[in-house]
Coordinates of C-alpha atoms in Angstrom, one line a residue:
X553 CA 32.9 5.9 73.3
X554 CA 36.5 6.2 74.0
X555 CA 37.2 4.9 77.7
X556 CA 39.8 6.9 79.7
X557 CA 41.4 3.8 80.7
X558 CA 44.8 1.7 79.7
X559 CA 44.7 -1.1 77.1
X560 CA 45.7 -3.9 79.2
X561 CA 43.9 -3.2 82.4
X562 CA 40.7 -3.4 79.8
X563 CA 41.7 -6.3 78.0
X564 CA 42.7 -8.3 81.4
X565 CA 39.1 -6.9 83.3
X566 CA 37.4 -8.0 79.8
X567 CA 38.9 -11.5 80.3
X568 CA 37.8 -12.2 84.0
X569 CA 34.5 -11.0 82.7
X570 CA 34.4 -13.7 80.1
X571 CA 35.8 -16.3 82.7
X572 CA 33.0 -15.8 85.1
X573 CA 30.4 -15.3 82.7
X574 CA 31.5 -19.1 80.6
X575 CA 28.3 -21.0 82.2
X576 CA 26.0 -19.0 81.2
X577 CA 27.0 -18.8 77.3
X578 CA 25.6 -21.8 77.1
X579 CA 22.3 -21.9 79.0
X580 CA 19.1 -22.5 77.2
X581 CA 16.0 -20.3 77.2
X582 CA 14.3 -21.2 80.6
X583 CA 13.0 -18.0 82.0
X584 CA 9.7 -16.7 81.5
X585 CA 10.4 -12.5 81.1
X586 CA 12.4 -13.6 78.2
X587 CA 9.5 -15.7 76.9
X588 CA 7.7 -12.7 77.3
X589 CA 10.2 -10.1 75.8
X590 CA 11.0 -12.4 72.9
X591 CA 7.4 -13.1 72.2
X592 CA 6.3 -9.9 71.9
X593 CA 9.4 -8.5 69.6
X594 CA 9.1 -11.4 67.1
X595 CA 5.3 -10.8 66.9
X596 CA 6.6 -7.1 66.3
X597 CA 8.6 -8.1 63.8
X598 CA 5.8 -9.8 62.1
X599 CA 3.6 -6.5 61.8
X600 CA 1.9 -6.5 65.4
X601 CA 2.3 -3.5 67.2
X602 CA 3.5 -2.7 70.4
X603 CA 0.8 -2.4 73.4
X604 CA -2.0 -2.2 71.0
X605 CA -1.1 -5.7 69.5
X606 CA 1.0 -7.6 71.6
X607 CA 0.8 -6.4 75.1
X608 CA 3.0 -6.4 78.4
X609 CA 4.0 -3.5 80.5
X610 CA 7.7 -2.9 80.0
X611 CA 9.1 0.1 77.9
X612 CA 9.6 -0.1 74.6
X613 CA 13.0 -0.4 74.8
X614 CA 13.5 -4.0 75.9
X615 CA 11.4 -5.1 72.7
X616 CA 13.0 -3.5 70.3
X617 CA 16.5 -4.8 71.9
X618 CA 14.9 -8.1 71.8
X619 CA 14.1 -7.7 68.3
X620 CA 17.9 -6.5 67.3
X621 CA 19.1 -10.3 69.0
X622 CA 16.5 -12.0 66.8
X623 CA 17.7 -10.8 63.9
X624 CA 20.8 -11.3 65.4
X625 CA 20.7 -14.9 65.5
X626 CA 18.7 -15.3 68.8
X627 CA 15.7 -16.4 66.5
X628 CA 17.0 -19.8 66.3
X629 CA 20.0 -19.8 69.0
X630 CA 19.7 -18.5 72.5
X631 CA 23.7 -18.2 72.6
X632 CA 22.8 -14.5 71.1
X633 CA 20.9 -13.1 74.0
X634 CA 23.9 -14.6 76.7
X635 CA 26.7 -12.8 74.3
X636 CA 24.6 -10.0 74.3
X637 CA 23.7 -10.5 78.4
X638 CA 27.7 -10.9 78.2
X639 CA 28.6 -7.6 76.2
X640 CA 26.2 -6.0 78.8
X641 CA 28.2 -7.0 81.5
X642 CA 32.0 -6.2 80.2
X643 CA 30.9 -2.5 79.5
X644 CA 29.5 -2.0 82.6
X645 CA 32.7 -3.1 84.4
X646 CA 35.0 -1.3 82.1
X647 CA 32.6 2.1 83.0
X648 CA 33.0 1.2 86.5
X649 CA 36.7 0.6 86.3
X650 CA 36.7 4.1 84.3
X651 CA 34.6 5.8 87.0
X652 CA 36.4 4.6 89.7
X653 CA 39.9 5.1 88.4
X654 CA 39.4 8.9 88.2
X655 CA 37.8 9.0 91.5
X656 CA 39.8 6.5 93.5
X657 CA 43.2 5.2 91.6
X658 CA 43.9 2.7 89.3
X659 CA 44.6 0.0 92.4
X660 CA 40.4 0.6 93.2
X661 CA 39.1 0.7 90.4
X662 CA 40.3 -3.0 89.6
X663 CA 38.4 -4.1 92.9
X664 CA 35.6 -2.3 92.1
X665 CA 35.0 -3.8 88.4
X666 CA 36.1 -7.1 89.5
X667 CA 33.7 -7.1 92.3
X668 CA 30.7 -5.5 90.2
X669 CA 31.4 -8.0 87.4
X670 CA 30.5 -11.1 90.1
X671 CA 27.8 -9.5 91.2
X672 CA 26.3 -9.0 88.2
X673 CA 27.4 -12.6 87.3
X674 CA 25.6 -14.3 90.1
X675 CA 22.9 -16.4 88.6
X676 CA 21.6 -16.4 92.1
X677 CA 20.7 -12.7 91.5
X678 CA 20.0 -13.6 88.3
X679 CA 23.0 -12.4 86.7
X680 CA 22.7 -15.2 83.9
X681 CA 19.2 -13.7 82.1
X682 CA 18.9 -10.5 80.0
X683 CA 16.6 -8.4 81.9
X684 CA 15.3 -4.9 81.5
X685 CA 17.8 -4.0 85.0
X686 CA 20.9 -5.3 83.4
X687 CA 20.0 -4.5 80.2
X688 CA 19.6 -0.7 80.9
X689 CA 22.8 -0.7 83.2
X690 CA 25.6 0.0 80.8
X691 CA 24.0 2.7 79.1
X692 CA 23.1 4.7 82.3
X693 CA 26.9 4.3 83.1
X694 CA 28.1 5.1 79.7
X695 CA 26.1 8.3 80.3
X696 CA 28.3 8.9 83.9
X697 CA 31.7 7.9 82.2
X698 CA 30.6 10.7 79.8
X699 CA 29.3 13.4 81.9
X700 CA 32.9 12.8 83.6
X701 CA 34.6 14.0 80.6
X702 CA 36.0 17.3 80.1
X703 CA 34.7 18.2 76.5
X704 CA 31.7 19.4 77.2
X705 CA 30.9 17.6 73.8
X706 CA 30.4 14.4 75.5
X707 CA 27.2 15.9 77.8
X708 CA 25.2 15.2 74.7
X709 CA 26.1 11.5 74.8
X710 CA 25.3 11.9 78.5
X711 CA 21.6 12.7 77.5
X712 CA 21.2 10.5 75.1
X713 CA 22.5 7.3 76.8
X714 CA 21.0 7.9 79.9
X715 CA 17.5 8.8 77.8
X716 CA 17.9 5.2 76.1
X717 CA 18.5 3.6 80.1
X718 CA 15.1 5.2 80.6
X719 CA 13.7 3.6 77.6
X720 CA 14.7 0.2 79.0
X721 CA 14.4 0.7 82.6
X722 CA 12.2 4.3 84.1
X723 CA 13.9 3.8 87.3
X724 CA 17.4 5.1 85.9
X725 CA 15.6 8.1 86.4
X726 CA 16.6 8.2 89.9
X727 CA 19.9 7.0 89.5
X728 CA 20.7 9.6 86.9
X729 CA 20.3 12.1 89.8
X730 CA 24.4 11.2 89.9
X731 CA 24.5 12.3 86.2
X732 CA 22.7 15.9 87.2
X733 CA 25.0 16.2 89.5
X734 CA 28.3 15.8 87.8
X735 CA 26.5 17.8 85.2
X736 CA 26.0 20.6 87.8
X737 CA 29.1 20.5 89.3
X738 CA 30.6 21.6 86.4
X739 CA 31.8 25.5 85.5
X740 CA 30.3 25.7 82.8
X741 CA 26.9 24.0 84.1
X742 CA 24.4 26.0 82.4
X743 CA 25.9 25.0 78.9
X744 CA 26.6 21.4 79.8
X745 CA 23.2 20.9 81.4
X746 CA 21.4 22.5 78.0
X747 CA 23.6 19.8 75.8
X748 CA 22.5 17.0 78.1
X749 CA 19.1 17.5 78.3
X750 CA 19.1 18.0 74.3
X751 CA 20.2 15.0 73.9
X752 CA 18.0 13.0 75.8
X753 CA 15.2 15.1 74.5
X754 CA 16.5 13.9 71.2
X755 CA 16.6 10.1 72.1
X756 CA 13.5 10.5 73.7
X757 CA 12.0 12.2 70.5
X758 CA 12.8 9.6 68.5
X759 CA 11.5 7.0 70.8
X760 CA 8.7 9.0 70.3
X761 CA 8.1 8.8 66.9
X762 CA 8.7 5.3 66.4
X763 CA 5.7 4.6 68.8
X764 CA 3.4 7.0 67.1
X765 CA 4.2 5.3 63.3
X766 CA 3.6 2.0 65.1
X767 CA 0.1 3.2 66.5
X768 CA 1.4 2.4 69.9
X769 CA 1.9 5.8 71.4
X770 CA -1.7 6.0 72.9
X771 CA -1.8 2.9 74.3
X772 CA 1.8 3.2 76.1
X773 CA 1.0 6.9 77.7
X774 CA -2.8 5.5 78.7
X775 CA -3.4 2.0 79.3
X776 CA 0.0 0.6 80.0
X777 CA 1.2 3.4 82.1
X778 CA -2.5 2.9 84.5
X779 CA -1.2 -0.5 84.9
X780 CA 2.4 0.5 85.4
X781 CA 0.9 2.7 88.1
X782 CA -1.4 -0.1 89.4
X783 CA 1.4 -2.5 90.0
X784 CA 4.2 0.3 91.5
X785 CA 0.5 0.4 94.1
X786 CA 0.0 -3.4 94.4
X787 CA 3.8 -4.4 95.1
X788 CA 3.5 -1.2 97.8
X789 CA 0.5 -2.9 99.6
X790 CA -2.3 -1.0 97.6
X791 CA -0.4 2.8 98.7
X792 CA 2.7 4.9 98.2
X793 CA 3.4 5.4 101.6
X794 CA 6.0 2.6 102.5
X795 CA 7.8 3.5 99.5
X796 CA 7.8 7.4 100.8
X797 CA 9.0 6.4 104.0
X798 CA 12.2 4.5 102.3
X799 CA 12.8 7.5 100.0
X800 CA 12.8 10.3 102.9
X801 CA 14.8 7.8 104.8
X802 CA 17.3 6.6 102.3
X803 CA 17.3 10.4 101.1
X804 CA 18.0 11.8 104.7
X805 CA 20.8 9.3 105.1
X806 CA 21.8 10.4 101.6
X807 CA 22.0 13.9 103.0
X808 CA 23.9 13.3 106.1
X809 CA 26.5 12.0 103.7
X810 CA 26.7 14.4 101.3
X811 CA 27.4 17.0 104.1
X812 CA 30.5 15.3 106.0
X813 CA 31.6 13.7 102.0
X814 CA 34.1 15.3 99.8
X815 CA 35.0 14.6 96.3
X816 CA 33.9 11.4 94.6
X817 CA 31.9 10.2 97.6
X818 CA 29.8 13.0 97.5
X819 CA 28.5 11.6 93.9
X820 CA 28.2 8.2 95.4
X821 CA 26.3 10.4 98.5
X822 CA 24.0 10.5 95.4
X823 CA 24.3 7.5 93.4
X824 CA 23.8 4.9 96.1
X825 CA 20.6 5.6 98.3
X826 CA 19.2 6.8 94.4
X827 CA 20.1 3.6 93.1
X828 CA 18.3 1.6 96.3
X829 CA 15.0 3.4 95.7
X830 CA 15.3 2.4 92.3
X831 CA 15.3 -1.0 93.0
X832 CA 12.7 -0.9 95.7
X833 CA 10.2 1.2 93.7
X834 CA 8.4 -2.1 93.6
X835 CA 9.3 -4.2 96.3
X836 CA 8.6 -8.2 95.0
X837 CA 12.1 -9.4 96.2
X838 CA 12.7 -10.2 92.7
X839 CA 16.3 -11.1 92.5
X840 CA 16.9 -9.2 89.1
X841 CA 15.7 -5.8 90.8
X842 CA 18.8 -5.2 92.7
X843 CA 21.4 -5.7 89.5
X844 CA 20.4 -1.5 89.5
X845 CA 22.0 -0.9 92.6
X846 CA 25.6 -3.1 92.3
X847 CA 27.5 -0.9 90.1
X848 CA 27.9 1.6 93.2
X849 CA 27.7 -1.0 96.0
X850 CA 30.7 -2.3 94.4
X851 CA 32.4 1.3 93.8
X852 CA 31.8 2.1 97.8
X853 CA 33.0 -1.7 98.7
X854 CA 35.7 -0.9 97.2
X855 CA 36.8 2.1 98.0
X856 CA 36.2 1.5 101.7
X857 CA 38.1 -1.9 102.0
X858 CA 41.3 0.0 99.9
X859 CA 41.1 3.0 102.7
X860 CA 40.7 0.4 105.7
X861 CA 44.1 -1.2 104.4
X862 CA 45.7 2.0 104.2
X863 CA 44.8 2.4 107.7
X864 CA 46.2 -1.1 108.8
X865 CA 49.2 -0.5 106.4
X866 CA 49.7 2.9 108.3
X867 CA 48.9 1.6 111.8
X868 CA 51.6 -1.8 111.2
X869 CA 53.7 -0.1 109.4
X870 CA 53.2 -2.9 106.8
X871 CA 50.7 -4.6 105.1
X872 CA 50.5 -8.7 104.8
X873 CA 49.4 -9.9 101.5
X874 CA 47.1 -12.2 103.7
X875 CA 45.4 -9.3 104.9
X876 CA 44.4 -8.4 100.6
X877 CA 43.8 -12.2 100.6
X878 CA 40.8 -11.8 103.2
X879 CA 39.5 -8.7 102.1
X880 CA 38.1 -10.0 98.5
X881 CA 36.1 -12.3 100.0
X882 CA 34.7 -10.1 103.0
X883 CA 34.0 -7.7 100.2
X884 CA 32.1 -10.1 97.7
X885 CA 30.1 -11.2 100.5
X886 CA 29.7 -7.5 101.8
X887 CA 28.1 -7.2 98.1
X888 CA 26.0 -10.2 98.4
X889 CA 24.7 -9.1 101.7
X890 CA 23.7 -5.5 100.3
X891 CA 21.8 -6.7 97.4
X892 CA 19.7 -8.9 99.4
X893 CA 19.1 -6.0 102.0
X894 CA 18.2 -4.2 99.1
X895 CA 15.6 -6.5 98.0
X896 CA 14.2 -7.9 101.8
X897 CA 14.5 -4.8 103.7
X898 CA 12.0 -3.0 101.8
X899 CA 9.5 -6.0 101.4
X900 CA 9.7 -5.9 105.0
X901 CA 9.2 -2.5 105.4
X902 CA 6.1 -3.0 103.4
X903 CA 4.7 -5.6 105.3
X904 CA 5.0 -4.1 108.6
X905 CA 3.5 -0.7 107.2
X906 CA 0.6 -1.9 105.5
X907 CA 0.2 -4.9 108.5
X908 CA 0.6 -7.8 105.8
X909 CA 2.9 -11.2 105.7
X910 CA 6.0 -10.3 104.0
X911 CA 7.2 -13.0 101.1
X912 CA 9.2 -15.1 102.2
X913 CA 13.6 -14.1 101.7
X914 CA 15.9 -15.5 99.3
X915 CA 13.4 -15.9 96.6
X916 CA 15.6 -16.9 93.8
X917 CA 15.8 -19.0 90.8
X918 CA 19.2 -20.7 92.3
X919 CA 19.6 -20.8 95.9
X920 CA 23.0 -20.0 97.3
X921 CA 23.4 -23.3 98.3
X922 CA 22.6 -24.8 94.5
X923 CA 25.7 -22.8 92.9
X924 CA 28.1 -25.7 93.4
X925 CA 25.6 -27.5 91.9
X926 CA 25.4 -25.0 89.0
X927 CA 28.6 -24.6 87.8
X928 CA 29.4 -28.6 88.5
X929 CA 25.9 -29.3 85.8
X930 CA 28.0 -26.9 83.4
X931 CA 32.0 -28.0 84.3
X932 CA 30.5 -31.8 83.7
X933 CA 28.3 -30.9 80.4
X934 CA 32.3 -29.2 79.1
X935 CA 33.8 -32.1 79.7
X936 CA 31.5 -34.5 78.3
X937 CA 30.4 -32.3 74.5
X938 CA 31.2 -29.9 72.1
X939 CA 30.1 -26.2 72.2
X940 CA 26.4 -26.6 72.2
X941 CA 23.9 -25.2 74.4
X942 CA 23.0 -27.2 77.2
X943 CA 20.2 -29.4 77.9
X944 CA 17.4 -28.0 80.5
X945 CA 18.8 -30.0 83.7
X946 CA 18.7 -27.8 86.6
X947 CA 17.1 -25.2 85.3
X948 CA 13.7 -24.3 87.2
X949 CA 10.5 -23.8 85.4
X950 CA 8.2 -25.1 82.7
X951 CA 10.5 -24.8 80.2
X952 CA 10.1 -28.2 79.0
X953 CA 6.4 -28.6 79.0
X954 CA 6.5 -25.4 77.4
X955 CA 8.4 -26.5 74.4
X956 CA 6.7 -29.8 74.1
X957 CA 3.2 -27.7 73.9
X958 CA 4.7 -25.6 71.0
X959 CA 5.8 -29.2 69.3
X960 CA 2.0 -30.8 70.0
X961 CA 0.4 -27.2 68.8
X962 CA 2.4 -26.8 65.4
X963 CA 1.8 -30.3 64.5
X964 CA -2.0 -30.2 65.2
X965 CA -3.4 -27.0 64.3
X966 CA -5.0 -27.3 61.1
X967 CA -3.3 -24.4 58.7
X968 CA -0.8 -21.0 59.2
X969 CA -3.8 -18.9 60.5
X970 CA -5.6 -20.8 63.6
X971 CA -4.4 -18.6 66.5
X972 CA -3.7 -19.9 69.7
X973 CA -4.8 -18.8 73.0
X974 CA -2.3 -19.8 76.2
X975 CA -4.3 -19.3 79.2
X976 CA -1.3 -18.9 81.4
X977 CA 2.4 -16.9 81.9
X978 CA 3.5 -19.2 79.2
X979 CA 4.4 -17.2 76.2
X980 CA 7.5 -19.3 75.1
X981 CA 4.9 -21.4 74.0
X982 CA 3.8 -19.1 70.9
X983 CA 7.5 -18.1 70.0
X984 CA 8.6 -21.8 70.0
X985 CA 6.0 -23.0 68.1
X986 CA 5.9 -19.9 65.7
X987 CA 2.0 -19.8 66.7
X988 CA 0.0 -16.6 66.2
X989 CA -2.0 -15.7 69.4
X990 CA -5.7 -15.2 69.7
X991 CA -5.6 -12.6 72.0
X992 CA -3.1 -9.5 72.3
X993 CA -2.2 -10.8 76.0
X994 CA 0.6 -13.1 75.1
X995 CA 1.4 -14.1 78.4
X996 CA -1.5 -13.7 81.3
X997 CA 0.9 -12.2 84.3
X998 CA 0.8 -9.6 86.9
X999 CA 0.3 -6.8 84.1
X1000 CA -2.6 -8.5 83.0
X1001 CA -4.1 -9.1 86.4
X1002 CA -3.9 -5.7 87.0
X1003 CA -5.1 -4.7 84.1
X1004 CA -9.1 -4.1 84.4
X1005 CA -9.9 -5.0 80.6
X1006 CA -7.7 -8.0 80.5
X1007 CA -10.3 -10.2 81.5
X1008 CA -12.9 -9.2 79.6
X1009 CA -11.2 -9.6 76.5
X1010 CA -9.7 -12.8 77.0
X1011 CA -13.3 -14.1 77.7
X1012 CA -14.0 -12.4 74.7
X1013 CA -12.0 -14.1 72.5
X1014 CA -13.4 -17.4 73.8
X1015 CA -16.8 -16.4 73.3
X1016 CA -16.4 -15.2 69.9
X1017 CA -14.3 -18.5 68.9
X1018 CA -11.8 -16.4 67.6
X1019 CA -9.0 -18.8 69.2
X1020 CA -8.5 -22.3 67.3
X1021 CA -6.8 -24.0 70.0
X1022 CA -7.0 -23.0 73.3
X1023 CA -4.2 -24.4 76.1
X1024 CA -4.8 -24.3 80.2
X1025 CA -2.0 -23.4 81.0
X1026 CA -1.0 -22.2 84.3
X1027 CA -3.8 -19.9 84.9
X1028 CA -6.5 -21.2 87.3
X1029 CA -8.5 -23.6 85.7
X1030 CA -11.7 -22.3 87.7
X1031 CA -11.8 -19.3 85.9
X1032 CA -11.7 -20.9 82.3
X1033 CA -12.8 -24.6 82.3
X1034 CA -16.7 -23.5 82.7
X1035 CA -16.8 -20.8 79.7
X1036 CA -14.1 -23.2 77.5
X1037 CA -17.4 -25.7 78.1
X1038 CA -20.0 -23.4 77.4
X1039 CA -18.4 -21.9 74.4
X1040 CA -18.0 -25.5 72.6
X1041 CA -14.6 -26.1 73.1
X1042 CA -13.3 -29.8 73.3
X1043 CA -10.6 -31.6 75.0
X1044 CA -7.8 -32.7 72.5
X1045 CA -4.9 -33.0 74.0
X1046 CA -4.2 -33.7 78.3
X1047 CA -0.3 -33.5 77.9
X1048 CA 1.6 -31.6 78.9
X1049 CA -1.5 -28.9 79.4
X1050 CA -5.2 -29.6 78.8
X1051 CA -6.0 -28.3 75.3
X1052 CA -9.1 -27.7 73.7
X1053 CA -10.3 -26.9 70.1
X1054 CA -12.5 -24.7 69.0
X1055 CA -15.7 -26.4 67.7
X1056 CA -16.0 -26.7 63.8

C-alpha cells in the first residue's frame, strides 16, 4: 500500500520505532500464548489439522501467521517473531501518522504515532509478545488508511484487510464500525460499500476454503465457537449483561459525541468507545487486551494536547517550548492511564454487577515499577555480548523448567512415535522438544476448561495408554495422580515435573 505520507517523516517515525522496540529483539521465548500459537502451527505444519487435531480457541489466523515465522526462521530463532512483533508495530504507527495527518496536520500526526508506538512498546502492556491484539492491529488500520483514499479502488483493500483483522482478532469487528463509516460517508457510498464488502467476502471465502480442505471447518463453526461463547460468558460472570451495560454506556457516550463532533472527531466519536468494547468483550484484565484500543487513544491524546496549546499559544500570545516539553509526558501517561481504565474499569464493572471479587489491578507480566529493571537486564546484556538472544533472567514464567522437560523428554522417550501428554498450560514443552502429543489438547487452559469434552478425552487417552510419557505439569495433581496410578503409569522422572511412563 502506498502511504500518503512524506519519505522522511516515515523513515525518522520508522527509526524511533526501532529505538524503542531494541530490547525486545532480543528476548527469548518466555510466554505461554506463544507456546501455544507456535505449538499448534508447527504441529500444522506437520499434517495435524486445525481444531480437529491440535486444538485451542483462537482464529485461524494467528496459526497460520505463526506458521509463516516458522518457516521464517522462528523454528529455530525467536528473533523472527520480535522482527515480525516489530514490523507489526512500524506499520501501525506509519497508518496512524497517515490517518492523523489528513485529519489533524502533519505537526499531530507525529505526536500521535510517536505516542502509539510507546504504547504499543510497553512490555508492561505487553507490548514485547506477538499476540492475536497486536498482531491484527496493522491490518485493521491498513484497512482505514485505505477506506480514506479517494480511488474508490482501494475500498476493496479496505475489505479485505479488515476481513484478515477478523481472521486474527473477531473483535475488529467493532472497531471496523470506523471503516463503515468512512465508507458511508462517502458520495459514492453505495458503490464503495459493495467493493468493500466484496473484498472481505473474498478474504473471508478463502479463509473458508482453506478450513474446509484442512477438515477444520466443522469443528471451528461448532465446537470452538461453543467455547468461544462459553468463555465471552465466564470472563462476564456466567451472563452478558455487564458487557451490555458497557456497550449502551460507552455507545451513548459515543453518541453524545458524534452529535456536538465535526470532521475527523466524529470518526474517532466511532472508533474509540468501538475500540473499548472491543477490548472489554472479555474482561480478564489481561494486559495484551487493551493494545486494540491505543491506536485511537493516541490519535485523541493527541489531537487534544495540540488544540490545548493552541489555546495557551492564543491566550499568551506565545508558546514556551517548556510548555511542549511537559505535554509529552502528561500525554504518555494520559495513554498509560487509559489503557489500564480500559482493562480495570470493566473487570470492575463485572464484579459489582454480578456481586463477585474483582481480580486484583495491574496484573501484568512487568510491573511499572520493574521497567528500570527491564531495560537495565537488556542495556547490561549489550554491553557485556554480541547480538544473541538473551538468557531467561527476569523474565516471569516456567520457561525454564519448560525447556529442561523438553531436554529430559527427547532424551528418554524410547523412538520418534511415543507421544507425550503435558498435563498442564505448558505447550512450549512439545515444540521444544519436537514431541508429538497424545492428546489434541496441546496446552490444558481456560479453552479447555471450558470445553465440556476436554476432560473426558484427556482421561481417555490415559486410560487407553495411548500417551508414552505423561508429564504433571501445572494442572492439579488431584485430578490426575489417582487415574495415572490406576492406569499403570510409573514415576520416572521428579524434575523439573513428575513424569510417568506408560507401562510396557
Amino acid at each position: 500500500m502506498r502511504f500518503s505520507i512524506a519519505a522522511k517523516p516515515a523513515v525518522m517515525l520508522g527509526l524511533a520505532v526501532i529505538a524503542m522496540r531494541l530490547p525486545s529483539l532480543w528476548e527469548p521465548r518466555w510466554y505461554s500464548d506463544e507456546g501455544t500459537f507456535t505449538t499448534v502451527a508447527w504441529l500444522h505444519t506437520q499434517g495435524v489439522a486445525l481444531y480437529t487435531g491440535a486444538f485451542d480457541t483462537s482464529p485461524p489466523g494467528i496459526y497460520w501467521l505463526y506458521e509463516v515465522l516458522l518457516r521464517a526462521g522462528a523454528d529455530q530463532h525467536h528473533a523472527a517473531v520480535q522482527i515480525a512483533l516489530l514490523i507489526a508495530v512500524v506499520a501501525a504507527a506509519l497508518c496512524v501518522y497517515s490517518l492523523t495527518r489528513k485529519w489533524f496536520g502533519a505537526s499531530v500526526a507525529i505526536a500521535a504515532a510517536l505516542l502509539c508506538a510507546a504504547g504499543l512498546s510497553l512490555p508492561t502492556l505487553d507490548g514485547d509478545l506477538l499476540n492475536v491484539e497486536i498482531a491484527a492491529l496493522p491490518l485493521f488500520l491498513g484497512a482505514l488508511v485505505a477506506a480514506l483514499r479517494e480511488d474508490v479502488r482501494w475500498a476493496v483493500v479496505a475489505g479485505v484487510l479488515t476481513a484478515i483483522a477478523l481472521l486474527i482478532r473477531p473483535s475488529y469487528a467493532l472497531d471496523g464500525l470506523a471503516v463503515l463509516f468512512v465508507l458511508l460517508s462517502r458520495r459514492d457510498a453505495l458503490r464503495t460499500l459493495t467493493l468493500a464488502i466484496a473484498g472481505g467476502a473474498l478474504a473471508l471465502g478463502a479463509a473458508a476454503l482453506a478450513l474446509a480442505v484442512d477438515h477444520s471447518m466443522a469443528a471451528y463453526l461448532g465446537e470452538v465457537s461453543l467455547v468461544q461463547r462459553a468463555y465471552l460468558f465466564a470472563a462476564n460472570g456466567g451472563s452478558l449483561v455487564p458487557l451490555m451495560v458497557r456497550a449502551i454506556i460507552l455507545g451513548g457516550l459515543a453518541t453524545v459525541w458524534f452529535v456536538r463532533a465535526r470532521g475527523p472527531w466524529r470518526v474517532l466519536a466511532v472508533w474509540l468507545p468501538a475500540s473499548i468494547v472491543g477490548a472489554s468483550l472479555t474482561p480478564r484484565e489481561l494486559s495484551h487486551y487493551a493494545m486494540e484500543a491505543i491506536p485511537p487513544m493516541a490519535i485523541t491524546i493527541a489531537a487534544v494536547c495540540a488544540s490545548a496549546l493552541r489555546v495557551k499559544a492564543i491566550q499568551t500570545r506565545s508558546l514556551r517550548p517548556a510548555a511542549s516539553l511537559v505535554a509529552a509526558p502528561l500525554a504518555l501517561a494520559a495513554l498509560v492511564g487509559a489503557a489500564e481504565a480500559v482493562l480495570i474499569l470493566p473487570a470492575q464493572e463485572t464484579a459489582l454487577l454480578r456481586a463477585t471479587s474483582a481480580p486484583p489491578p495491574f496484573l501484568h507480566n512487568f510491573a511499572y515499577a520493574d521497567l528500570p529493571a527491564y531495560y537495565g537486564r537488556w542495556l547490561s546484556w549489550v554491553i557485556r555480548h554480541s547480538l544473541t538472544t538473551q538468557d531467561l533472567s527476569g523474565f516471569p514464567g516456567p520457561i525454564r523448567e519448560e525447556a529442561d522437560e523438553a531436554h529430559i523428554l527427547e532424551q528418554g522417550r524410547t523412538n520418534s512415535r511415543t507421544t507425550v501428554l503435558v498435563l498442564g498450560d505448558r505447550a512450549w514443552v512439545y515444540f521444544l522438544g519436537r514431541l508429538q502429543p497424545a492428546s489434541r489438547f496441546v496446552a490444558l487452559n481456560s479453552a479447555f476448561r471450558l470445553d465440556p469434552r476436554g476432560r473426558a478425552e484427556v482421561a481417555a487417552t490415559l486410560d487407553n495408554r495411548r500417551a508414552g510419557i505423561v508429564v504433571l505439569a501445572d494442572a492439579p495433581p488431584g485430578d490426575w495422580r489417582e487415574r495415572l496410578q490406576q492406569n499403570g503409569y510409573r514415576l520416572v522422572a521428579s524434575s523439573p515435573w513428575p513424569t510417568f511412563a506408560a507401562p510396557e
